[in-house]
GROMACS .gro file of C-alpha atoms in nm:
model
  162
    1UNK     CA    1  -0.253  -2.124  -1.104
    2UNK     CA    2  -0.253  -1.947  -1.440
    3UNK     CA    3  -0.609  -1.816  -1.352
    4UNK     CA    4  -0.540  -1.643  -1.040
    5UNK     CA    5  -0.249  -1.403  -1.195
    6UNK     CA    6  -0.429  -1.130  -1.269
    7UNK     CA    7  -0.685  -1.165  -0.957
    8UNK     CA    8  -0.340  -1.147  -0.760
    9UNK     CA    9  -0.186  -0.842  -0.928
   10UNK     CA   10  -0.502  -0.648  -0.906
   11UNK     CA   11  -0.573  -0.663  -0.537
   12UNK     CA   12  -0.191  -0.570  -0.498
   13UNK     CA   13  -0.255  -0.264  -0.653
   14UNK     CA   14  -0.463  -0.145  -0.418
   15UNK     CA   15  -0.207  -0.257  -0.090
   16UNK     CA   16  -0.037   0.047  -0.046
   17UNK     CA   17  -0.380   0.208   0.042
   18UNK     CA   18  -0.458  -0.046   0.255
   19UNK     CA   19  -0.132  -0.001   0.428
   20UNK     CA   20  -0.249   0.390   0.533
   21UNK     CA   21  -0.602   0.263   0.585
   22UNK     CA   22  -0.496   0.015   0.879
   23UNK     CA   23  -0.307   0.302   1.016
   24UNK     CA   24  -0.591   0.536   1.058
   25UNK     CA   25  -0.793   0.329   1.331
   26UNK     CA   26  -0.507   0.290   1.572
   27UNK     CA   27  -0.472   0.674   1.589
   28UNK     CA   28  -0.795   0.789   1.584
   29UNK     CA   29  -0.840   0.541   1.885
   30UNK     CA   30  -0.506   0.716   2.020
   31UNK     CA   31  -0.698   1.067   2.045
   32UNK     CA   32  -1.011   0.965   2.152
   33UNK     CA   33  -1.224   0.968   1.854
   34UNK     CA   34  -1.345   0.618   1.825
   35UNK     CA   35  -1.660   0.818   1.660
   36UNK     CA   36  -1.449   0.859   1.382
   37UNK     CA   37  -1.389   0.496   1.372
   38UNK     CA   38  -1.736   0.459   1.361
   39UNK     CA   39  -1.826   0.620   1.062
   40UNK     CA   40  -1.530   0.527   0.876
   41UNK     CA   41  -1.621   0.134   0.934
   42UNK     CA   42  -2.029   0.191   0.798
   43UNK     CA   43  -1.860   0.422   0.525
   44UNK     CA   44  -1.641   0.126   0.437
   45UNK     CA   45  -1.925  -0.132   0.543
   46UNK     CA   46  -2.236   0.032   0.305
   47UNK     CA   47  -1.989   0.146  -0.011
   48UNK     CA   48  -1.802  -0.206  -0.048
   49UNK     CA   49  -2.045  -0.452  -0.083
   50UNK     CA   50  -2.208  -0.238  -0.334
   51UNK     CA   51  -1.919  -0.212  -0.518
   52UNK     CA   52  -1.870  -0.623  -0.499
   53UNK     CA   53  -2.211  -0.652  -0.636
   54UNK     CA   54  -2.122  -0.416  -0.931
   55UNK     CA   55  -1.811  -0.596  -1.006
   56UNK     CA   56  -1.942  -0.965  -0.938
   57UNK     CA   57  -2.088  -0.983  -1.304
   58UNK     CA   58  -1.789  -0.996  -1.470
   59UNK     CA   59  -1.637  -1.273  -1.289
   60UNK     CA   60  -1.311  -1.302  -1.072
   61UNK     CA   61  -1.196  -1.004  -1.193
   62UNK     CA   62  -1.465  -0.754  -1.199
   63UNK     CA   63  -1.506  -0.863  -0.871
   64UNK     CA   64  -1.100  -0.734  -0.774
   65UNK     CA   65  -1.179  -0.454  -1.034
   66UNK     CA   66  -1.462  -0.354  -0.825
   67UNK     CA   67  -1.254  -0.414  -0.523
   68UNK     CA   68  -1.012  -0.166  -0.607
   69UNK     CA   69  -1.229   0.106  -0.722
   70UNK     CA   70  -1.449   0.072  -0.430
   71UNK     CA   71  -1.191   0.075  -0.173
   72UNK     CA   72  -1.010   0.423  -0.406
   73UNK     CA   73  -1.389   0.535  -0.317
   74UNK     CA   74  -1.378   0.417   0.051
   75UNK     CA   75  -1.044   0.560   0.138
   76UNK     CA   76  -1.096   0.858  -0.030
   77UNK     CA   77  -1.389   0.917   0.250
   78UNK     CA   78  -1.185   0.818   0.515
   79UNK     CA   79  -0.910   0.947   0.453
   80UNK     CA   80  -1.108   1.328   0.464
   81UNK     CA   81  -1.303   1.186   0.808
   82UNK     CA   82  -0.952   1.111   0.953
   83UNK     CA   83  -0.737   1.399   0.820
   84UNK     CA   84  -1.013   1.613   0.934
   85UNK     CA   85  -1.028   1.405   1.270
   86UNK     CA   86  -0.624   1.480   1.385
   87UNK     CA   87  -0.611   1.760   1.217
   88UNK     CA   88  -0.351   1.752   0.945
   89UNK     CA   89  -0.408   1.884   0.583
   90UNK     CA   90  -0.403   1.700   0.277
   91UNK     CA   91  -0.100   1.858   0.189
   92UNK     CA   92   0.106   1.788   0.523
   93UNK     CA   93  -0.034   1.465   0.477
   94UNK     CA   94   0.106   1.412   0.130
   95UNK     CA   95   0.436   1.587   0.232
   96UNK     CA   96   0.494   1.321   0.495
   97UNK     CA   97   0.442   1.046   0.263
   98UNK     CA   98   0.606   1.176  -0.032
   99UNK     CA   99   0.994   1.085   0.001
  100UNK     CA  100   0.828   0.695   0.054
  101UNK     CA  101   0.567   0.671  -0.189
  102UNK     CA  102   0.872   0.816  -0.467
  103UNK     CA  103   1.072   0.533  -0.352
  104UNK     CA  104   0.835   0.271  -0.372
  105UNK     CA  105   0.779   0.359  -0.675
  106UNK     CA  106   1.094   0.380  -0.833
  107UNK     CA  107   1.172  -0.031  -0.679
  108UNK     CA  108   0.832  -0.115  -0.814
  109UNK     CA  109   0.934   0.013  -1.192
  110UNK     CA  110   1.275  -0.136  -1.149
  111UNK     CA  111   1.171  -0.479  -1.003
  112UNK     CA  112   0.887  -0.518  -1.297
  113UNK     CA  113   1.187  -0.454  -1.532
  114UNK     CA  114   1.392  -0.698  -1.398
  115UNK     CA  115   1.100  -1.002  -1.382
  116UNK     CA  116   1.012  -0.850  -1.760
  117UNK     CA  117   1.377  -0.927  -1.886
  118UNK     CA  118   1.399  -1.258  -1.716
  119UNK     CA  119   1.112  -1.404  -1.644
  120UNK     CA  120   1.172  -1.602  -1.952
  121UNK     CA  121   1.502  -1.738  -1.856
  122UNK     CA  122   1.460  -1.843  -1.458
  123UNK     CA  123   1.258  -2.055  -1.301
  124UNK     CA  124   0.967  -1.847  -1.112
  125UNK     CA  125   1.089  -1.894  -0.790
  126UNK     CA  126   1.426  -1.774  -0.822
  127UNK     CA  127   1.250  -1.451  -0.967
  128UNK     CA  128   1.037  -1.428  -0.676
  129UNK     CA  129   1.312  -1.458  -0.448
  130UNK     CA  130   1.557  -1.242  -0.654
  131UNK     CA  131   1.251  -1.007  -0.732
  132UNK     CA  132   1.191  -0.956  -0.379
  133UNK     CA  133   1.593  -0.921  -0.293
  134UNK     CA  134   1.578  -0.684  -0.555
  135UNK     CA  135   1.316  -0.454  -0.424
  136UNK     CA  136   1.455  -0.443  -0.065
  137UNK     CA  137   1.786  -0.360  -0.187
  138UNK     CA  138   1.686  -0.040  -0.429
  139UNK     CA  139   1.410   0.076  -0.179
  140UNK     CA  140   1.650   0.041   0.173
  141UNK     CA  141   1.904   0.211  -0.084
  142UNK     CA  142   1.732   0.522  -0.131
  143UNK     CA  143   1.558   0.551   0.184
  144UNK     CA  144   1.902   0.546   0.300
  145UNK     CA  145   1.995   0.811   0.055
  146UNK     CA  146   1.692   1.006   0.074
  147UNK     CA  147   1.586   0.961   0.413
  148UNK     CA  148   1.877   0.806   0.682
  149UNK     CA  149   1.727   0.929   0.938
  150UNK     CA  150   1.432   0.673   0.943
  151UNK     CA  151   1.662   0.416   0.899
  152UNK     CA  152   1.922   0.551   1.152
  153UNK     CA  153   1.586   0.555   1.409
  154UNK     CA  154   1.491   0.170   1.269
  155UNK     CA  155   1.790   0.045   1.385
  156UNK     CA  156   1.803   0.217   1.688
  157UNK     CA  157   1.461   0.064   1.759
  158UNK     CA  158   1.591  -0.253   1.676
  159UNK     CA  159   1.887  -0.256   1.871
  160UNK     CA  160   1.718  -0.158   2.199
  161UNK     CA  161   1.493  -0.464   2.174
  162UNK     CA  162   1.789  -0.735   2.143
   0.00000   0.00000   0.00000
């Protein structure tokens, strides 16, 4: 398992632009611009298997090195298509993210302190499980302090469904 660390922790580098990426589709689709769509899949389609056959020499990880860089390269692109697309601007686009990308974050440097202090000293499970505990805690915590409002609208989401 040792050998797949670092393959692992690479690609989850690159998650929370994946995370925006997936987004983009759905709401292009939404307005009626599935030729947007288009040309963000061949963008995506003609840079990233390039980029795997860059990073394929070096083994498991140049490939995820390549991976990441690649899809920075890809998103980048489609992120200009799609902003372009619904018309918001970079900066209203970072403005909307900002409070949540802060937050994140501040649990990420806070959970890798807490697995770097006892990693040594638990069993890995229980620091997965207390890792993960961890992280929902601090972020819910100051989404709650910096934002309530989305979490005042989650619950009220969640409560009409039950």
């Amino acid at each position: 398992w040792q050998s797949v660390v670092l393959p692992l922790q690479l690609l989850c580098v690159i998650m929370p632009l994946r995370c925006f990426y997936s987004l983009f589709s759905p709401a292009l689709v939404g307005i009626n611009r599935p030729d947007v769509v288009f040309k963000n899949v061949a963008v995506a389609s003609l840079l990233m298997p390039l980029a795997y056959l860059a990073g394929v020499h070096w083994g498991i990880n140049g490939l995820c090195l390549s991976w990441i860089f690649g899809f920075i390269v890809v998103f980048s692109f489609v992120l200009k298509l799609t902003l372009g697309s619904i018309g918001l601007t970079f900066k209203s686009y970072l403005s909307s993210i900002r409070t949540q990308m802060i937050c994140s974050i501040i649990m990420a440097i806070i959970v890798f302190v807490f697995r770097t202090q006892y990693l040594s000293l638990l069993h890995p499970i229980p620091i997965i499980v207390l890792g993960s505990l961890l992280g929902f805690i601090v972020y819910a915590g100051l989404i709650y302090f910096f934002e309530r409002q989305i979490l005042t609208d989650l619950l009220i989401i969640f409560r009409s469904r039950s």
